[in-house]
Short mmCIF file of C-alpha atoms and ligand atoms in Angstrom, two decimals:
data_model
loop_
_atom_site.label_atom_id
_atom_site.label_comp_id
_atom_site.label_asym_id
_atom_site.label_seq_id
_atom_site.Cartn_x
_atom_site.Cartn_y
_atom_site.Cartn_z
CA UNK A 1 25.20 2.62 34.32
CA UNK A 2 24.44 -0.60 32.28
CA UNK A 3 21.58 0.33 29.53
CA UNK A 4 19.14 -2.51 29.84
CA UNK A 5 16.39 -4.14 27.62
CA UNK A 6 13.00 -2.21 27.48
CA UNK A 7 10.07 -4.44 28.74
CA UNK A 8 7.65 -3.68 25.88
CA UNK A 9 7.63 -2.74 21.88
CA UNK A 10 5.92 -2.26 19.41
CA UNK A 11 5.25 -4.73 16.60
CA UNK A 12 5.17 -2.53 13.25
CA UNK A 13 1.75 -4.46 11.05
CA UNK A 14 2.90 -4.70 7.86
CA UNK A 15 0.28 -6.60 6.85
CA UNK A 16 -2.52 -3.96 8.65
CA UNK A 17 -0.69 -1.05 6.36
CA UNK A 18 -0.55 -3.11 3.31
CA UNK A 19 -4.54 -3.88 3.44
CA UNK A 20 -5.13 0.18 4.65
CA UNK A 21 -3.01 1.08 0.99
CA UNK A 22 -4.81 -1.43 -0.68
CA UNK A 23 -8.44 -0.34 0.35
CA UNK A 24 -7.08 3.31 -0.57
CA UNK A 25 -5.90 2.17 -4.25
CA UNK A 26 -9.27 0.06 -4.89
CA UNK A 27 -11.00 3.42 -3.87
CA UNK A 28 -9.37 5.04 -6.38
CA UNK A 29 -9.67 2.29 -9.48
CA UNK A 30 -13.19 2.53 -8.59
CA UNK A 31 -13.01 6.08 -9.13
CA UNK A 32 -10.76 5.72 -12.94
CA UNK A 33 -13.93 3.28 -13.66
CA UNK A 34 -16.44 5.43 -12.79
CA UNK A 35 -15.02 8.17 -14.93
CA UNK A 36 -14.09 5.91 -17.93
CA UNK A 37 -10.45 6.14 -17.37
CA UNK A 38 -8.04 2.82 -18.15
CA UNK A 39 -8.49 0.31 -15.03
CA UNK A 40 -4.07 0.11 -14.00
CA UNK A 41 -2.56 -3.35 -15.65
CA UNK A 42 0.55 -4.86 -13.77
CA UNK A 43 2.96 -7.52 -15.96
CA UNK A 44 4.85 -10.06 -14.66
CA UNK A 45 8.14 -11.67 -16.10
CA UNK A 46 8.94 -15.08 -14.44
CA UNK A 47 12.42 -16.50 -15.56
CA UNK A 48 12.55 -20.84 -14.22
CA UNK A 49 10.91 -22.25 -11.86
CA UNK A 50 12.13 -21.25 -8.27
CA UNK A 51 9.89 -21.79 -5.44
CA UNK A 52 9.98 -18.62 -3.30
CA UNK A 53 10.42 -16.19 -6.35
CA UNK A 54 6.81 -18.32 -7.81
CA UNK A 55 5.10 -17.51 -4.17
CA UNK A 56 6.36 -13.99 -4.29
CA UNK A 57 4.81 -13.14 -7.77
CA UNK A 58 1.52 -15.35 -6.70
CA UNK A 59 1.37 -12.83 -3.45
CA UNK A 60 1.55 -9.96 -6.41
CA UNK A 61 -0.88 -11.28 -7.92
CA UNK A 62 -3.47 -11.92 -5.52
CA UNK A 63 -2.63 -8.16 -4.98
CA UNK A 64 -3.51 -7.14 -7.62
CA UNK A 65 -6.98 -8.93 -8.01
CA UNK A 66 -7.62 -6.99 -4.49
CA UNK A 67 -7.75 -3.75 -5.88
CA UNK A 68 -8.88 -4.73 -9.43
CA UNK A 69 -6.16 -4.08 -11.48
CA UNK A 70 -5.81 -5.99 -14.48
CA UNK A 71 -2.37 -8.15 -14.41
CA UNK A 72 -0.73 -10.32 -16.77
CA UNK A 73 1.78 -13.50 -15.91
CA UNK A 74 4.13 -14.17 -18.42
CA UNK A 75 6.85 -17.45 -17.59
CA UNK A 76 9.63 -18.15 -19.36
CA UNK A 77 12.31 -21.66 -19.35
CA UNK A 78 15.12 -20.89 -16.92
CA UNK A 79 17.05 -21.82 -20.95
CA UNK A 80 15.68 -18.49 -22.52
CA UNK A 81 18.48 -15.97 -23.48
CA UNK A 82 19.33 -12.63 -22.39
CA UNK A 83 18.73 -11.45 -25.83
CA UNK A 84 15.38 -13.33 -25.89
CA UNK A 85 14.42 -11.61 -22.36
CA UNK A 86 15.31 -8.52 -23.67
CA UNK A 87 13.42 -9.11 -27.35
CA UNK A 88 9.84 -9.74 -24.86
CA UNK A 89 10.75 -6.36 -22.48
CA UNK A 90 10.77 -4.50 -25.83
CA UNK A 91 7.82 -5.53 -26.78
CA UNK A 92 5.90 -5.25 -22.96
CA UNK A 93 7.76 -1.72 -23.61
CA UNK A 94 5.84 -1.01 -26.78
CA UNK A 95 2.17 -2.74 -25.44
CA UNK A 96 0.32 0.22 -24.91
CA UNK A 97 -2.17 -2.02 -22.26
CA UNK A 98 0.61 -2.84 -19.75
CA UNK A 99 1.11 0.49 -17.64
CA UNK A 100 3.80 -1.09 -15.91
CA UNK A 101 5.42 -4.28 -15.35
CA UNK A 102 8.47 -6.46 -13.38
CA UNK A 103 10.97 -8.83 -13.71
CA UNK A 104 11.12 -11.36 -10.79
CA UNK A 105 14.32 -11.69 -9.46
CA UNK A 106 16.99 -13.27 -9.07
CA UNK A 107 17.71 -14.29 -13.05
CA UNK A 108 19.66 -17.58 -14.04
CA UNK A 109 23.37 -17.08 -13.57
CA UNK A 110 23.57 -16.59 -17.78
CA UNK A 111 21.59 -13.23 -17.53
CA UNK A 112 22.94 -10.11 -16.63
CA UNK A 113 20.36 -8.53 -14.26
CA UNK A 114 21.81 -5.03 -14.42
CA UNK A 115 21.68 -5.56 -18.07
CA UNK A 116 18.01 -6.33 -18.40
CA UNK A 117 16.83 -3.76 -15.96
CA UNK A 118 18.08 -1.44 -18.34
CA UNK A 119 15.88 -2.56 -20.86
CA UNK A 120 12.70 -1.28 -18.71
CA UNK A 121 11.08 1.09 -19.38
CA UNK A 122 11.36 3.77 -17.07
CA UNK A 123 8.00 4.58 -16.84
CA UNK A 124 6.81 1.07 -16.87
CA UNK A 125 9.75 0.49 -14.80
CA UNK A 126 7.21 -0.08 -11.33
CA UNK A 127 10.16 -2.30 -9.25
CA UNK A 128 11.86 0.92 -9.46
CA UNK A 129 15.39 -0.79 -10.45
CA UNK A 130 16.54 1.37 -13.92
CA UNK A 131 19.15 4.12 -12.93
CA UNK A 132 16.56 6.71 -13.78
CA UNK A 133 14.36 5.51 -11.05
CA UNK A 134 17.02 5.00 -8.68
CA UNK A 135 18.13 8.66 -9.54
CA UNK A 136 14.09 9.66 -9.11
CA UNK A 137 15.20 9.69 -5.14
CA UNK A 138 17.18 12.94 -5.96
CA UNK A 139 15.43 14.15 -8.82
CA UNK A 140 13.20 16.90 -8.89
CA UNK A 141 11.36 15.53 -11.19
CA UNK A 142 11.19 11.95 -10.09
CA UNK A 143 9.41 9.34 -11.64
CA UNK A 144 8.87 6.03 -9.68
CA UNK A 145 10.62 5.42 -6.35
CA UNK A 146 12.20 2.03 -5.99
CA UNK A 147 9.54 -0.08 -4.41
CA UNK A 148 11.21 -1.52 -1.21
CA UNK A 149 12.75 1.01 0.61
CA UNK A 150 9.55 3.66 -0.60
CA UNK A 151 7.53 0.66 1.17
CA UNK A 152 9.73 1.23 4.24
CA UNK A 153 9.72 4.72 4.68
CA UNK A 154 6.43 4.28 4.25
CA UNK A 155 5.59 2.11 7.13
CA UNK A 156 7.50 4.53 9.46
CA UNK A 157 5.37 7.60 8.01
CA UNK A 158 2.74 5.78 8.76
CA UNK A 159 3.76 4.83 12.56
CA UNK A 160 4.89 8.81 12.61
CA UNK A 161 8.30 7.81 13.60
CA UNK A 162 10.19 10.57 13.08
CA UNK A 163 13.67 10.14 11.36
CA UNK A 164 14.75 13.75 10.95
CA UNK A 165 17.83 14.02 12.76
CA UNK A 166 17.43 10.87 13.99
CA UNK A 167 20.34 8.47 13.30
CA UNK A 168 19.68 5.41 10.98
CA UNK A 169 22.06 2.62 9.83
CA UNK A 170 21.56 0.95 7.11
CA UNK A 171 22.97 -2.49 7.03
CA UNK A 172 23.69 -3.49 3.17
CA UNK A 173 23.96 -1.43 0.59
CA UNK A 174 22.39 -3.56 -2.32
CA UNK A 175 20.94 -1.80 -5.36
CA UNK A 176 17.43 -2.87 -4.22
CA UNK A 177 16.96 -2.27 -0.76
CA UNK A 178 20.20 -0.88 1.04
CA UNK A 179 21.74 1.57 -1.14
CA UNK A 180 18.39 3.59 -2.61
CA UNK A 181 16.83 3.32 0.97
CA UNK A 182 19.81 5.13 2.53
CA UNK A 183 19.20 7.95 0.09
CA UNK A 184 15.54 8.17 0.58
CA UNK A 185 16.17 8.26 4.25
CA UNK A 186 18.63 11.62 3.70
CA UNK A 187 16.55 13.11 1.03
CA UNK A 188 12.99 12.54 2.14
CA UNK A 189 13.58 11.44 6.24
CA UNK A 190 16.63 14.23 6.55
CA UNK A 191 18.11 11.49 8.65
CA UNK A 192 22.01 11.30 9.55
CA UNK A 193 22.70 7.92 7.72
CA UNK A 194 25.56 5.37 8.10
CA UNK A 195 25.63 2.31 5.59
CA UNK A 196 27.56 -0.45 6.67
CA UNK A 197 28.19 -3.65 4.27
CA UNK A 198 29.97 -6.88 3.96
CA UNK A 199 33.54 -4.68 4.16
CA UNK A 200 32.55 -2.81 7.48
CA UNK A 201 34.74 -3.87 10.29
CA UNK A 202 33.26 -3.45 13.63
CA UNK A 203 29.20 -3.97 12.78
CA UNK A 204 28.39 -3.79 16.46
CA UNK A 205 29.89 -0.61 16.84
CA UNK A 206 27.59 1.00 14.24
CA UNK A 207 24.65 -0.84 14.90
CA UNK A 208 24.43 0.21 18.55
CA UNK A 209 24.29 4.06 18.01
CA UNK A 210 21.49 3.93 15.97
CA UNK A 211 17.94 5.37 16.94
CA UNK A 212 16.84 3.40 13.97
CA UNK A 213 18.37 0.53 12.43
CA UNK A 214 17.66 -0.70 9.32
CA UNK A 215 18.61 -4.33 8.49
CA UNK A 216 18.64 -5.49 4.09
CA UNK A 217 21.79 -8.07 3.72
CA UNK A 218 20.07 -11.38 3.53
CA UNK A 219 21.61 -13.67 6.65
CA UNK A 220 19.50 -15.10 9.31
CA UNK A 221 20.37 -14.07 12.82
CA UNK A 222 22.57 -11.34 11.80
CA UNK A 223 21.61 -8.63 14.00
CA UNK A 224 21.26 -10.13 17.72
CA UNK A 225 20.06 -8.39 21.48
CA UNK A 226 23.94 -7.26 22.23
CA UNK A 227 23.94 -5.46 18.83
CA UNK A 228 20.63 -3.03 19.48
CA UNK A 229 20.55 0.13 21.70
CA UNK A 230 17.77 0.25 24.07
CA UNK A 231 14.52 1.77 22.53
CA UNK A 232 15.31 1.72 19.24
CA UNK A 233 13.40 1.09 15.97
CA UNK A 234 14.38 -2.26 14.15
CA UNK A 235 13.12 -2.26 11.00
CA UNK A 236 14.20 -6.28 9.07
CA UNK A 237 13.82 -6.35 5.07
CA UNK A 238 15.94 -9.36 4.90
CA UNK A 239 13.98 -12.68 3.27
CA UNK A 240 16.00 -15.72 3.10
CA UNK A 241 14.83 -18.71 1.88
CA UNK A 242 14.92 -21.59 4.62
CA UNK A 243 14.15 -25.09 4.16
CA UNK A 244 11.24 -25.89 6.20
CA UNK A 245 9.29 -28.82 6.38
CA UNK A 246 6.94 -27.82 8.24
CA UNK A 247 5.42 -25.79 5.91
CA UNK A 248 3.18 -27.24 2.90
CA UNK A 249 6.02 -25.47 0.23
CA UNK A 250 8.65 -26.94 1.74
CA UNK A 251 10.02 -23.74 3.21
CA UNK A 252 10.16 -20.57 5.37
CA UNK A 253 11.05 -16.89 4.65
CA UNK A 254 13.59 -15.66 7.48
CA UNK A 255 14.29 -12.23 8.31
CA UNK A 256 18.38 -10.96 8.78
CA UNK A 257 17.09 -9.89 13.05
CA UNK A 258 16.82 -12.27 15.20
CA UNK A 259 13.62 -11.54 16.56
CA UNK A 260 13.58 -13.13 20.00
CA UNK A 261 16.96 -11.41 21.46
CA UNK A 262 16.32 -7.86 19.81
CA UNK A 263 12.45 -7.01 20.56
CA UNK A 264 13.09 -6.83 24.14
CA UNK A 265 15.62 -3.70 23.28
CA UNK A 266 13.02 -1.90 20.88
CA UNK A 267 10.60 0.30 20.92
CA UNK A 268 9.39 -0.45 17.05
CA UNK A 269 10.05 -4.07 15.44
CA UNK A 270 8.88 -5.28 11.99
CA UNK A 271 8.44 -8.98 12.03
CA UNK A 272 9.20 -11.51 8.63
CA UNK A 273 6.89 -12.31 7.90
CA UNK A 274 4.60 -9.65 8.09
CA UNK A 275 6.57 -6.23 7.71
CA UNK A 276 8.47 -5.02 5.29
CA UNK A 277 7.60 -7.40 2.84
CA UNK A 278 3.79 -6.63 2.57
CA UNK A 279 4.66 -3.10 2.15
CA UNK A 280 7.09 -4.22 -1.26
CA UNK A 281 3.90 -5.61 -2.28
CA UNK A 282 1.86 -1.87 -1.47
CA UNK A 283 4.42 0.30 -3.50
CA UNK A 284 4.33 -1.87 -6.75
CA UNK A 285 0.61 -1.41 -6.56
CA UNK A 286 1.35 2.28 -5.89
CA UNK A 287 4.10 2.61 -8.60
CA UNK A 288 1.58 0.82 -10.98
CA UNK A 289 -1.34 3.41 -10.21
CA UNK A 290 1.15 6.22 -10.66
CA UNK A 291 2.43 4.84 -13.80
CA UNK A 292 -1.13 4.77 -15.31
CA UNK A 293 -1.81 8.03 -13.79
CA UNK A 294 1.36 9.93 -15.51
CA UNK A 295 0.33 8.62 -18.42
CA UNK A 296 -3.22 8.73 -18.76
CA UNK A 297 -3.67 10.66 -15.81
N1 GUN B 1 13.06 -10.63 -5.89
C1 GUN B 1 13.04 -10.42 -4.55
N2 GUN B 1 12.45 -9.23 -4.28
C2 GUN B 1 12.09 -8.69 -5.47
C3 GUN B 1 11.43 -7.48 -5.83
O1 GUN B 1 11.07 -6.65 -5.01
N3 GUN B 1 11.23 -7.31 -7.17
C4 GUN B 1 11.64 -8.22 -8.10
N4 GUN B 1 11.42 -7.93 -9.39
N5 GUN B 1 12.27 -9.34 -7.79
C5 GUN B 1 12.47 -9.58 -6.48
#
């Protein structure tokens, strides 16, 4: 028999669990205050002038003046070297106020990105990105969990959707999102986990069996109705930059589902914006409070 499209889904609030973490982390600065303990301070390194990577770090910031943490913006020419970059993480490294601290991507073409995550440190390091916090999913000692996919398992702890035994794909397998989420998803969600990327041959194939699908590659429209099995959780981390002119900035931010063909299969669906991408925003906040905490706990 012909599976058809379910009739109703949810819509996974992003925004609703974002402002829930938030109210929890201002409960607990209020707390630090109260008992004379350092109030968490957040850094930001902004490399040239691009649009959606300035409204990102503005959306950090405003999070950050929710829950009272202190927060510092630091820009820099899109002309600065790598060996300049690296010069100012050594010293955010060595500022005893900062607890911890990010570098907005993506980097002009002339800077190694891998190479200047390194720099972090990883205890500052609240994005997440350093191989020791990407090797914190496995660790038994970990120290911060990289911030997107933590955001994301997050969300579906917080919807109790259950992953264990479930079976996920993961579509990407980027170094921010795809790849670390895939492992936090075995370790922590004791999921059965396929990754598929740019090399996998038959997407739709994968895609189909999963209970949950997981969607991080950063094209528009990717994943469409035909490509979903009935009742399944779609869960869309991709933001794309879209010229818009509607919009006072001059753009949009698109997810990689394409929302109107796949929510009639679901059961769950996050929507751009409004999903994941709030929930980014939660886990740096997290990460930061933890960073303070681990030091001056
Ligand atoms: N650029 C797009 N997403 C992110 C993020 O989560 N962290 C940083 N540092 N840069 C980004």
């Amino acid at each position: 028999m012909a599976e058809t499209a379910t009739t109703s889904y949810t819509l996974i609030d992003g925004r609703k669990v974002s402002k829930d973490i938030k109210a929890e982390i201002s409960q607990r600065v209020l707390e630090r205050k109260a008992q004379g303990k350092k109030v968490p301070h957040l850094a930001f390194i902004l490399v040239g002038d691009d649009g959606a990577s300035q409204t990102y770090v503005d959306n950090k910031v405003k999070a950050c003046k929710d829950v009272g943490f202190h927060y510092t913006m630091m820009r820099f020419a899109d002309t600065i070297s790598e060996e300049k970059l690296a010069k100012h993480i050594a010293h955010v490294n060595d500022d005893d106020d900062v607890d911890g601290f990010i570098v907005q991507l993506p980097l002009p073409p002339h800077i190694s990105v891998e190479k200047i995550n390194e720099q972090i440190r990883p205890d500052k390091d609240v994005d997440g990105f350093t191989n020791r916090n990407f090797g914190s999913i496995i660790s038994k000692q970990p120290l911060l969990m990289p911030a997107t996919p933590f955001g994301v398992i997050e969300l579906l702890r917080r919807y109790q959707i259950e992953t264990e035994g479930k079976e996920c794909v993961v579509v990407g397998a980027s170094r921010i999102a795809g790849a670390p989420l895939s492992m936090m998803l075995i370790e922590q969600g004791h999921a059965t986990v396929t990754v598929c990327h740019k090399y996998t041959k038959d997407l739709g194939a994968h895609t189909r069996k999963a209970d949950i699908l997981l969607v991080a590659v950063g094209k528009p429209g990717l994943i469409t109705g035909d490509m979903v099995k009935p009742g399944a959780v779609v869960i869309d981390i991709g933001t794309t930059k879209v010229d818009d002119p509607s919009k006072p900035n001059g753009f949009s931010i698109k997810g990689d589902v394409d929302f109107a063909t796949v929510a009639p299969h679901c059961s769950f669906i996050t929507p751009v914006p409004g999903g994941v991408g709030p929930m980014t925003i939660a886990s740096l906040l997290l990460n930061t409070l933890r960073a303070t905490e681990l030091r001056l706990p």
